[in-house]
Amino acid sequence: MYRELIASKWVAGRLGSGARLNSSFVFQEYQHKQHKACISKGKQPICVHALRTLWTDHTCLTKQLGRTIPWKNVLCLPRCLTCNSLVRTYLTKSYPVLNGNLQPIHQHVFESNLLNSMFYSKRYLELMEQVIKGGGEKAILRHTQRNKKMLVRERLQLLLDEEEILELSPFAGFGMPYGDIPAAGCLTGIGKINGVWCVFIANDATIKGGTAYPITVKKQLRAQNIAIQNRLPCIYLVDSGGAFLPLQADIFPDKNHGGRVFYNEAMMSAVGIPQVAVVCGSCTAGGAYIPTMAEETVMVDSIGTIFLAGPPLVKAATGEDVSPEELGGATLHAKVSGCIDHFAATEEEAYECVRNIIATLNFDLPPHKTTDFEEPLYTAEELNGLAPKNYAHTLSIKLVLSRLTDGSRFLEFKALYGTTLVTGFAQIKGHLVGIVANNGELTHNASLKGSHFVQLCDQRGIPVIFLQNTRPNVTKAGTLSKAEDVTNQLKAQGSMMAAVACATVPKITIIIGGCYGGESFPMCGRSFDPNFLFLWPNAKIGLVGPNYYSEIQEPDGQIQDEAQLKIMKERLENESSAFHSSSRVWDDGVILPQDTRMVIGQCLNIIKQKHRFHSQPERRAVLRM
């Protein structure tokens, strides 16, 4: 996922490693490829109703049919030969195909967007490199050589299956008032353990010794909320020195501060969401409650310790000299206190033990992920030229959809009504989804259309994907008739907000451009609790765009002076960037445009496990007796 941005491999080959990338050349090459594809494939039909081989991996069908059949006859097959997913998968192949060809009129916008995407992707790669380095070379040497511990990413490699993981908020903690805290001092994400999707929360002790800062707590709470919303088991790899005391006012006292982590552990256990902890380092002060509240805990000998206060405080309070192992080591807690359930001699043994614990959860797992789906007809690399530099550089959202959906197929809903919002059905990585995408201002008609479609998806149990790009300016009501129009627009937007808020189906939001003002709420912004929310690097977040700030007047009706406006615009420009948003955990991470389809597919696979959750809700948490 973290690969260097390049328009495509063939561009690199044509230009050479030392050449400068020319956006005009890239656009011309895209058009050349499109032209060749049209010649070789012939004209693409708008809607396919022809005979074709059934698209399935069911052996019973391939043996008994092995031929082409009219699509209408699928419904007449014997019950033993069909299943709901088979019929649904087949029928979606008759969806209309989107025309995603880039036209000459798009060239100047495409080129400008592409250069902008390359700039932000370079920043993305720089930040990702800092995240991977953790606390730096000296901290890594101290962690591995002196403390004899594995790095956090090595731990995850042993714990998780050999599949791609979905890392959450990797840029959290950059540019904070109290300094840079790479990855907020912990790694969070979702990966498979013995075939089960699990949320992991793993402290990185190379970053400030694993100390918890306010942003660390916020990131951990977001990971727990994702686990609650999607009913995913939680795995904690604890290696922490506790809270950063100078900032205790922002870590300890409030509802959504550090204590909420322990509350969430208990509540998740109460509703049957498993909680498993591994003590693979220091576990001091408040951090000691994480393993003691988990349903099952594994502790590593020699390097793992659990105590509220370490040997220095014991010495100061009682004058007694005691070693960390004697005070709270694995042997003590396995034999005397009973705080742990599994003693591990090495870290490798500990993670193998966790894998075995997950194997006992008795989950009714979904079948293997769907692999027999169509790829889009257009390359995902072209999304870099479709990611809007600003609202004025927005091309038709259907060009984006044609590069995300299976076979570039899309069944549009109310195509001629409220055209500034595009709604319809498609498949992404084999999953049936509803799509709600901005294609201009969220007008009265567009809002009513969105309300109708979201309720339709909710009734049918279809996940909804929101592609958000809202306008950066506010609507002015200069006349009475305009004021009436604005009022009706607000009423319609309120109806769409209610529909989105009350929808019980999974919701995934991708901010591909602007996330501005009130129009972002009906498009399932952060406040409306989507299951996942990701940003493209070019995205902007704010009440209004920096260039429109001067239009907002003071309460007394006077425009602010130019110097003050300049300072405020610079501040808004910085605070509205995607990287600033992600550093504050206002989202679940920044993703490159070309990775969007893959990330959405991962999210849909993760969400699918929720419906097969085998454990029944319990009335109480599992307690240590």
XYZ file of C-alpha atoms in Angstrom:
625
model
C 0.000 0.000 0.000
C 2.913 2.326 0.716
C 4.475 2.365 -2.705
C 5.949 5.384 -4.417
C 3.523 7.320 -6.580
C 4.137 7.181 -10.273
C 1.557 7.723 -12.996
C 2.116 4.100 -14.075
C 4.949 1.679 -14.793
C 4.870 2.381 -18.506
C 5.385 6.098 -17.820
C 8.523 5.315 -15.817
C 9.787 3.142 -18.653
C 9.156 5.768 -21.313
C 10.646 8.645 -19.378
C 13.607 6.931 -17.774
C 14.611 7.086 -14.126
C 16.328 10.479 -14.440
C 13.688 12.237 -16.527
C 11.194 14.755 -15.212
C 7.572 13.614 -15.286
C 5.494 15.683 -17.718
C 1.773 15.742 -16.917
C 0.837 16.610 -20.517
C 2.711 13.549 -21.734
C 0.913 11.411 -19.156
C -2.506 12.631 -20.311
C -1.656 11.947 -23.961
C -0.465 8.451 -23.086
C -3.691 7.766 -21.193
C -5.698 8.796 -24.239
C -3.486 6.649 -26.491
C -4.108 3.607 -24.280
C -7.851 4.271 -24.313
C -7.866 4.458 -28.116
C -5.960 1.166 -28.463
C -8.309 -0.525 -25.989
C -11.364 0.595 -27.991
C -9.865 -0.717 -31.249
C -8.932 -4.104 -29.767
C -12.124 -4.678 -27.800
C -14.611 -3.006 -30.096
C -17.270 -0.656 -28.901
C -18.263 -1.366 -25.289
C -22.019 -2.053 -25.027
C -23.955 0.146 -22.646
C -25.955 -2.769 -21.224
C -25.140 -6.442 -21.715
C -27.982 -8.940 -22.137
C -26.152 -11.400 -24.381
C -25.496 -15.082 -23.684
C -22.423 -15.685 -21.530
C -20.834 -18.325 -19.338
C -22.092 -18.277 -15.777
C -19.621 -16.423 -13.547
C -19.126 -18.805 -10.643
C -16.690 -21.167 -8.974
C -19.366 -23.691 -7.935
C -18.179 -27.091 -9.183
C -21.717 -28.487 -9.362
C -22.647 -25.824 -11.909
C -19.529 -26.118 -14.021
C -20.020 -29.891 -14.245
C -23.736 -29.840 -15.034
C -23.933 -26.685 -17.156
C -20.566 -25.903 -18.766
C -22.312 -23.821 -21.374
C -23.742 -20.378 -21.993
C -27.259 -19.618 -20.842
C -29.555 -16.603 -21.103
C -29.399 -14.496 -17.954
C -33.162 -14.697 -17.510
C -32.929 -18.494 -17.175
C -30.709 -18.273 -14.082
C -33.766 -17.801 -11.907
C -35.222 -21.028 -13.306
C -32.285 -23.224 -12.250
C -33.012 -25.983 -9.691
C -32.575 -24.830 -6.092
C -29.622 -27.200 -5.553
C -27.697 -25.421 -8.307
C -28.170 -21.869 -7.101
C -27.639 -19.692 -4.073
C -28.448 -16.061 -3.348
C -24.858 -14.881 -3.808
C -24.598 -16.740 -7.133
C -27.723 -15.171 -8.600
C -26.831 -11.733 -7.257
C -23.295 -11.922 -8.646
C -24.535 -12.985 -12.040
C -27.269 -10.398 -12.396
C -24.994 -7.484 -11.548
C -23.067 -8.229 -14.740
C -25.996 -6.726 -16.641
C -25.471 -3.313 -14.995
C -24.690 -0.518 -17.483
C -21.009 0.193 -18.133
C -19.798 3.701 -17.315
C -17.960 5.684 -19.957
C -14.749 6.614 -18.159
C -12.774 7.841 -21.157
C -10.794 11.047 -20.663
C -11.691 13.682 -23.245
C -9.400 16.407 -24.668
C -11.445 19.018 -22.801
C -10.315 17.418 -19.535
C -6.594 17.787 -20.273
C -5.694 21.006 -18.427
C -7.682 19.994 -15.332
C -6.272 16.455 -15.372
C -2.683 17.704 -15.648
C -3.096 20.235 -12.844
C -4.667 17.599 -10.590
C -1.927 15.093 -11.402
C 0.887 17.466 -10.442
C -0.952 18.342 -7.226
C -1.404 14.635 -6.405
C 2.284 13.985 -6.962
C 3.200 16.795 -4.565
C 0.963 15.445 -1.802
C 1.982 11.843 -2.453
C 5.599 12.838 -1.910
C 4.593 14.260 1.477
C 2.685 11.045 2.170
C 5.777 8.935 1.542
C 7.963 11.199 3.708
C 5.590 10.838 6.656
C 5.264 7.089 6.139
C 9.048 6.782 6.271
C 9.090 8.603 9.616
C 6.346 6.309 10.940
C 8.290 3.184 9.985
C 11.456 4.517 11.690
C 9.573 4.794 14.995
C 11.627 6.426 17.716
C 14.831 6.560 15.673
C 18.013 4.503 15.420
C 19.199 4.991 19.008
C 15.830 4.055 20.481
C 15.624 0.983 18.243
C 19.106 -0.186 19.304
C 18.247 0.284 22.980
C 14.965 -1.592 22.502
C 16.474 -4.552 20.664
C 20.024 -4.824 22.037
C 19.717 -3.759 25.675
C 16.097 -4.690 26.393
C 16.155 -7.810 24.173
C 12.724 -7.087 22.715
C 11.240 -7.331 19.241
C 10.151 -4.294 17.279
C 6.401 -3.783 17.104
C 6.148 -4.578 13.383
C 8.125 -7.798 13.896
C 5.660 -8.754 16.628
C 2.735 -8.209 14.301
C 4.358 -10.327 11.607
C 4.456 -13.259 14.030
C 0.924 -12.646 15.281
C -1.006 -12.046 12.059
C -1.702 -14.248 9.060
C 0.354 -13.599 5.941
C -2.195 -11.250 4.412
C -2.377 -7.504 3.987
C -3.395 -5.579 7.082
C -5.437 -2.403 7.270
C -3.348 0.007 9.345
C -5.366 2.785 10.987
C -4.275 6.417 11.437
C -0.537 5.906 10.803
C 0.041 9.687 10.720
C -1.523 10.333 14.132
C 0.652 12.437 16.444
C 2.555 14.602 13.930
C 2.624 18.355 14.553
C 1.096 18.201 18.029
C 1.575 21.148 20.462
C 3.772 18.911 22.616
C 5.925 17.723 19.686
C 5.921 14.979 17.079
C 4.781 11.572 18.349
C 5.164 9.260 15.314
C 2.094 7.035 14.922
C 0.959 8.420 18.323
C 3.281 5.900 19.985
C 1.233 2.847 19.006
C 0.186 0.860 15.964
C -3.501 0.115 15.449
C -5.169 -1.724 12.633
C -7.084 -4.783 11.512
C -5.589 -8.084 10.409
C -6.425 -11.760 10.299
C -5.399 -14.245 12.986
C -6.205 -17.841 12.028
C -8.704 -16.498 9.520
C -10.491 -14.182 12.001
C -10.411 -10.418 11.483
C -9.118 -8.806 14.689
C -8.323 -5.263 15.795
C -4.813 -4.915 17.192
C -3.516 -2.160 19.486
C 0.250 -2.432 19.877
C 2.467 -0.042 21.838
C 5.724 1.026 20.184
C 8.212 1.350 23.057
C 10.841 2.904 20.761
C 8.691 6.075 20.748
C 9.049 7.856 24.100
C 9.367 4.486 25.854
C 5.758 3.631 25.009
C 4.506 6.582 27.078
C 0.846 7.447 26.501
C 0.088 10.980 25.292
C -3.408 12.432 24.763
C -3.225 11.553 21.065
C -2.207 7.977 22.010
C -5.363 7.568 24.058
C -7.499 9.025 21.261
C -6.039 6.632 18.711
C -6.566 3.619 20.978
C -10.169 4.637 21.667
C -10.849 4.973 17.937
C -9.516 1.454 17.360
C -11.772 0.145 20.132
C -14.774 1.955 18.632
C -14.092 0.268 15.294
C -13.961 -3.069 17.117
C -17.305 -2.339 18.804
C -19.004 -1.131 15.636
C -17.818 -4.087 13.554
C -17.788 -6.659 16.410
C -14.112 -7.544 15.981
C -11.970 -9.266 18.647
C -9.402 -6.932 20.263
C -5.760 -7.910 20.716
C -3.557 -5.697 22.919
C 0.262 -5.878 22.721
C 1.185 -3.981 25.889
C 4.634 -2.417 26.249
C 4.030 0.925 27.928
C 5.418 3.109 30.674
C 2.029 4.655 31.455
C 0.722 8.177 30.950
C 2.851 11.262 30.310
C 2.278 12.993 33.654
C 2.843 16.642 32.592
C -0.235 16.246 30.347
C -2.344 14.321 32.860
C -5.169 16.893 32.610
C -5.654 15.837 28.960
C -5.239 12.104 29.609
C -6.951 11.168 32.853
C -10.075 13.016 34.073
C -12.656 13.218 31.260
C -15.113 10.675 29.875
C -13.173 9.955 26.680
C -9.746 9.945 28.334
C -7.618 6.988 29.418
C -10.152 5.318 31.698
C -12.499 4.826 28.736
C -10.131 2.164 27.373
C -10.842 -0.029 30.413
C -14.582 0.682 30.263
C -14.642 -0.357 26.602
C -12.824 -3.591 27.451
C -15.514 -4.540 29.943
C -18.406 -3.564 27.684
C -16.998 -5.448 24.698
C -16.527 -8.553 26.801
C -20.112 -8.199 28.030
C -21.497 -8.353 24.485
C -19.246 -11.246 23.466
C -16.406 -9.398 21.709
C -13.234 -11.244 22.810
C -10.433 -9.328 24.580
C -6.923 -10.826 24.538
C -3.726 -9.185 25.824
C -0.014 -9.924 25.518
C 2.336 -8.383 28.080
C 5.551 -8.079 26.067
C 7.229 -5.295 28.025
C 6.642 -2.852 30.826
C 3.022 -2.529 31.928
C 3.002 0.257 34.491
C 0.401 2.405 36.260
C -2.893 2.670 34.346
C -1.571 0.396 31.601
C -1.599 -2.469 34.100
C -5.399 -2.612 33.894
C -5.417 -3.594 30.199
C -4.087 -7.152 30.703
C -5.887 -7.650 34.017
C -9.241 -6.788 32.426
C -8.695 -8.914 29.306
C -10.486 -12.270 29.050
C -7.199 -14.090 28.417
C -3.685 -12.755 28.965
C -0.303 -14.047 27.851
C 2.897 -12.770 29.492
C 6.478 -13.078 28.281
C 9.090 -14.136 30.820
C 11.981 -11.776 31.691
C 10.762 -8.825 29.585
C 7.112 -8.566 30.685
C 6.155 -6.842 33.958
C 2.883 -5.692 35.542
C 2.782 -3.282 38.485
C 1.209 0.038 39.428
C 4.520 1.438 40.679
C 7.996 0.216 39.724
C 11.088 -0.586 41.828
C 12.239 3.082 42.147
C 8.960 4.064 43.841
C 9.108 1.012 46.104
C 12.620 2.041 47.127
C 11.480 5.614 47.825
C 8.427 4.522 49.819
C 9.786 1.573 51.807
C 13.555 1.604 51.346
C 13.378 -1.939 49.978
C 15.410 -3.015 46.955
C 13.415 -5.227 44.616
C 13.886 -6.273 40.995
C 11.181 -5.747 38.327
C 10.863 -9.538 37.921
C 10.324 -10.048 41.654
C 7.856 -7.180 41.845
C 5.692 -8.044 38.852
C 7.265 -10.578 36.504
C 5.620 -13.385 34.559
C 6.455 -16.082 37.135
C 4.889 -14.088 39.974
C 1.664 -13.367 38.086
C 1.371 -16.901 36.695
C 1.930 -18.668 40.049
C 0.872 -16.190 42.759
C -1.460 -13.378 41.654
C -3.265 -15.177 38.809
C -3.290 -11.980 36.774
C -2.204 -13.903 33.678
C -3.419 -17.123 32.120
C -0.508 -18.185 29.920
C 3.221 -18.070 30.693
C 5.462 -17.713 27.616
C 9.213 -18.227 27.740
C 9.768 -16.189 24.529
C 7.889 -13.663 22.452
C 7.521 -16.183 19.621
C 5.801 -18.564 22.011
C 3.501 -15.778 23.235
C 2.202 -14.879 19.775
C 1.711 -18.529 18.873
C -0.323 -18.842 22.081
C -2.523 -15.908 21.019
C -3.114 -17.528 17.636
C -4.265 -20.665 19.430
C -6.592 -18.612 21.656
C -8.220 -17.047 18.590
C -8.702 -20.554 17.170
C -10.901 -21.391 20.190
C -13.362 -18.509 19.666
C -15.836 -20.762 17.831
C -16.635 -18.160 15.186
C -18.809 -18.993 12.209
C -16.430 -17.528 9.657
C -17.588 -16.279 6.247
C -16.444 -18.263 3.217
C -13.182 -17.388 1.542
C -13.138 -13.926 0.030
C -14.543 -13.579 -3.452
C -11.858 -13.605 -6.111
C -13.838 -14.101 -9.325
C -14.885 -10.516 -9.991
C -14.200 -8.141 -12.860
C -11.541 -5.475 -12.602
C -12.428 -1.922 -13.698
C -11.969 -1.185 -17.377
C -9.800 1.845 -16.549
C -6.525 1.991 -14.648
C -6.586 3.134 -11.016
C -3.454 5.232 -11.581
C -5.599 7.733 -13.487
C -7.330 8.609 -10.192
C -4.309 10.799 -9.415
C -5.416 13.100 -12.230
C -9.042 12.974 -11.056
C -8.270 13.910 -7.434
C -9.358 17.575 -7.437
C -6.690 20.168 -6.717
C -9.561 22.351 -5.536
C -13.310 22.511 -6.045
C -12.910 24.321 -9.374
C -10.794 21.432 -10.687
C -13.476 18.785 -10.150
C -14.283 16.488 -13.062
C -17.373 14.282 -13.316
C -17.599 11.854 -10.404
C -18.517 9.103 -12.868
C -14.923 9.166 -14.108
C -13.883 8.218 -10.562
C -16.590 5.555 -10.227
C -15.521 3.906 -13.485
C -12.127 3.253 -11.886
C -13.502 1.832 -8.627
C -16.398 -0.492 -9.477
C -16.201 -4.049 -10.788
C -16.217 -3.990 -14.576
C -16.784 -0.213 -14.390
C -20.488 -1.087 -14.055
C -22.941 1.156 -12.241
C -26.741 1.011 -11.973
C -27.693 4.640 -11.412
C -30.709 5.600 -9.270
C -32.770 8.660 -10.301
C -30.243 9.585 -12.979
C -32.203 12.615 -14.230
C -33.198 14.036 -10.841
C -30.920 16.004 -8.509
C -27.959 15.436 -10.814
C -25.462 17.127 -8.470
C -25.588 13.954 -6.364
C -24.899 10.603 -8.044
C -26.511 7.557 -6.426
C -26.707 3.949 -7.532
C -25.667 0.327 -7.077
C -22.418 -1.375 -8.015
C -20.059 -4.107 -6.915
C -16.604 -3.494 -5.466
C -14.349 -6.543 -5.120
C -17.445 -8.735 -5.446
C -19.464 -6.918 -2.747
C -22.795 -5.303 -3.619
C -22.798 -1.677 -2.412
C -24.803 1.507 -2.718
C -22.831 4.588 -3.741
C -23.613 8.208 -2.830
C -21.213 10.647 -4.505
C -21.053 14.444 -4.718
C -21.122 15.813 -8.262
C -21.716 19.471 -7.372
C -23.694 21.454 -4.819
C -25.999 19.443 -2.559
C -29.222 21.037 -3.751
C -32.780 20.550 -2.518
C -33.533 17.864 -5.117
C -30.163 16.160 -4.643
C -30.737 15.958 -0.873
C -34.191 14.394 -1.303
C -32.712 11.927 -3.762
C -29.954 11.055 -1.289
C -32.475 10.541 1.532
C -34.535 8.186 -0.634
C -31.519 6.154 -1.746
C -29.949 5.782 1.720
C -33.263 4.534 3.128
C -33.527 2.112 0.206
C -30.061 0.678 0.976
C -30.941 0.449 4.668
C -34.129 -1.463 3.895
C -32.252 -3.918 1.670
C -29.237 -4.315 3.974
C -26.726 -2.951 1.439
C -23.597 -1.125 2.702
C -23.275 2.489 1.537
C -20.095 4.088 0.174
C -19.970 7.899 0.383
C -17.561 9.736 -1.940
C -17.416 13.223 -0.487
C -16.392 16.420 -2.277
C -18.458 19.329 -0.941
C -18.204 22.988 -1.953
C -15.954 25.293 0.083
C -18.211 28.375 0.195
C -21.461 29.205 2.000
C -24.689 30.118 0.226
C -25.669 33.783 0.519
C -29.331 34.771 0.586
C -29.372 38.234 -0.936
C -33.062 38.308 -1.814
C -36.282 36.995 -0.308
C -36.756 34.381 -3.022
C -33.153 33.237 -2.587
C -33.708 33.004 1.170
C -36.715 30.745 0.554
C -34.636 28.515 -1.744
C -31.865 28.267 0.859
C -34.407 27.419 3.570
C -35.901 24.620 1.474
C -32.403 23.360 0.700
C -31.543 23.242 4.408
C -34.782 21.352 5.161
C -33.954 18.762 2.496
C -30.377 18.439 3.769
C -31.771 17.923 7.268
C -33.907 15.061 5.948
C -30.840 13.447 4.387
C -28.898 13.859 7.641
C -31.674 12.024 9.488
C -31.700 9.230 6.916
C -27.914 8.799 7.149
C -27.854 8.996 10.958
C -30.612 6.389 11.343
C -29.322 3.957 8.696
C -28.158 0.757 10.368
C -26.185 -0.634 7.423
C -22.380 -0.263 7.332
C -21.174 3.082 5.977
C -17.750 3.880 4.514
C -16.771 7.468 3.710
C -13.950 8.467 1.354
C -13.171 12.193 1.197
C -11.813 12.653 -2.321
C -11.811 16.461 -2.327
C -13.461 18.971 -0.034
C -15.112 18.253 3.306
C -16.614 21.655 3.986
C -19.386 23.022 6.139
C -22.907 21.738 6.561
C -22.947 19.741 3.320
C -20.383 17.325 4.754
C -22.855 16.087 7.389
C -25.416 14.521 5.006
C -22.439 12.885 3.251
C -21.653 10.914 6.416
C -18.837 12.987 7.882
C -17.062 11.959 11.068
C -19.919 13.184 13.266
C -22.267 10.660 11.656
C -20.227 7.673 12.779
C -19.218 5.845 9.574
C -17.649 2.423 10.063
C -14.546 3.733 8.311
C -13.486 7.165 7.027
C -10.444 7.740 4.839
C -8.968 10.749 3.009
C -7.104 11.235 -0.219
C -3.882 13.269 0.276
C -5.386 16.236 -1.604
C -8.473 16.412 0.657
C -9.374 19.570 2.565
C -11.397 19.790 5.786
C -12.948 22.939 7.236
C -16.059 25.041 7.714
C -15.147 27.086 4.621
C -12.233 27.192 2.220
C -9.418 29.602 3.150
C -10.098 31.686 0.020
C -13.688 32.269 1.101
C -12.907 33.356 4.654
C -13.011 37.041 3.716
C -16.685 36.636 2.788
C -17.546 35.913 6.414
C -18.252 39.113 8.300
C -17.830 39.986 11.928
C -21.023 40.273 14.026
C -20.895 44.080 13.667
C -20.879 43.734 9.899
C -17.294 44.918 9.335
C -14.754 42.925 7.355
C -11.568 42.140 9.268
C -8.375 43.992 8.292
C -6.071 42.543 5.626
C -3.224 41.556 7.988
C -5.566 39.606 10.215
C -7.187 37.958 7.193
C -3.798 36.866 5.841
C -2.811 35.263 9.152
C -6.162 33.526 9.430
C -6.007 32.223 5.845
C -2.555 30.730 6.419
C -3.790 29.053 9.575
C -6.888 27.687 7.835
C -4.784 26.425 4.926
C -2.571 24.460 7.306
C -5.397 23.151 9.508
C -7.556 22.085 6.566
C -4.987 19.695 5.077
C -5.546 15.939 5.054
C -2.347 15.346 7.032
C -3.379 17.755 9.786
C -6.723 15.968 10.020
C -5.121 12.551 10.197
C -2.578 13.688 12.815
C -5.535 14.534 15.100
C -7.334 11.197 14.390
C -10.286 12.956 12.776
C -10.271 10.066 10.288
C -8.916 6.537 9.940
C -6.003 7.421 7.695
C -4.811 8.967 4.454
C -4.833 6.621 1.464
C -3.440 7.090 -2.035
C -6.161 7.398 -4.711
C -4.958 4.301 -6.565
C -5.353 2.235 -3.362
C -8.990 3.246 -2.811
C -10.580 0.175 -4.386
C -8.306 -2.149 -2.414
C -9.033 -0.376 0.894
C -12.803 -0.367 0.324
C -12.621 -4.076 -0.523
C -10.740 -4.771 2.710
C -13.294 -2.815 4.738
C -16.181 -4.713 3.141
C -14.503 -8.052 3.899
C -14.020 -6.959 7.523
C -17.623 -5.788 7.864
C -18.873 -9.071 6.402
C -17.521 -10.975 9.441
C -19.929 -9.078 11.744
C -22.968 -10.828 10.307
C -21.486 -14.234 11.114
C -20.559 -13.447 14.693
C -21.286 -16.718 16.475
C -21.099 -15.685 20.142
C -24.333 -14.593 21.758
C -24.383 -11.369 23.817
C -23.709 -11.947 27.505
C -25.142 -10.076 30.448
C -21.793 -9.413 32.067
C -18.098 -9.205 31.317
C -15.779 -12.129 31.987
C -14.266 -11.443 35.406
C -11.078 -12.704 37.020
C -12.052 -14.561 40.169
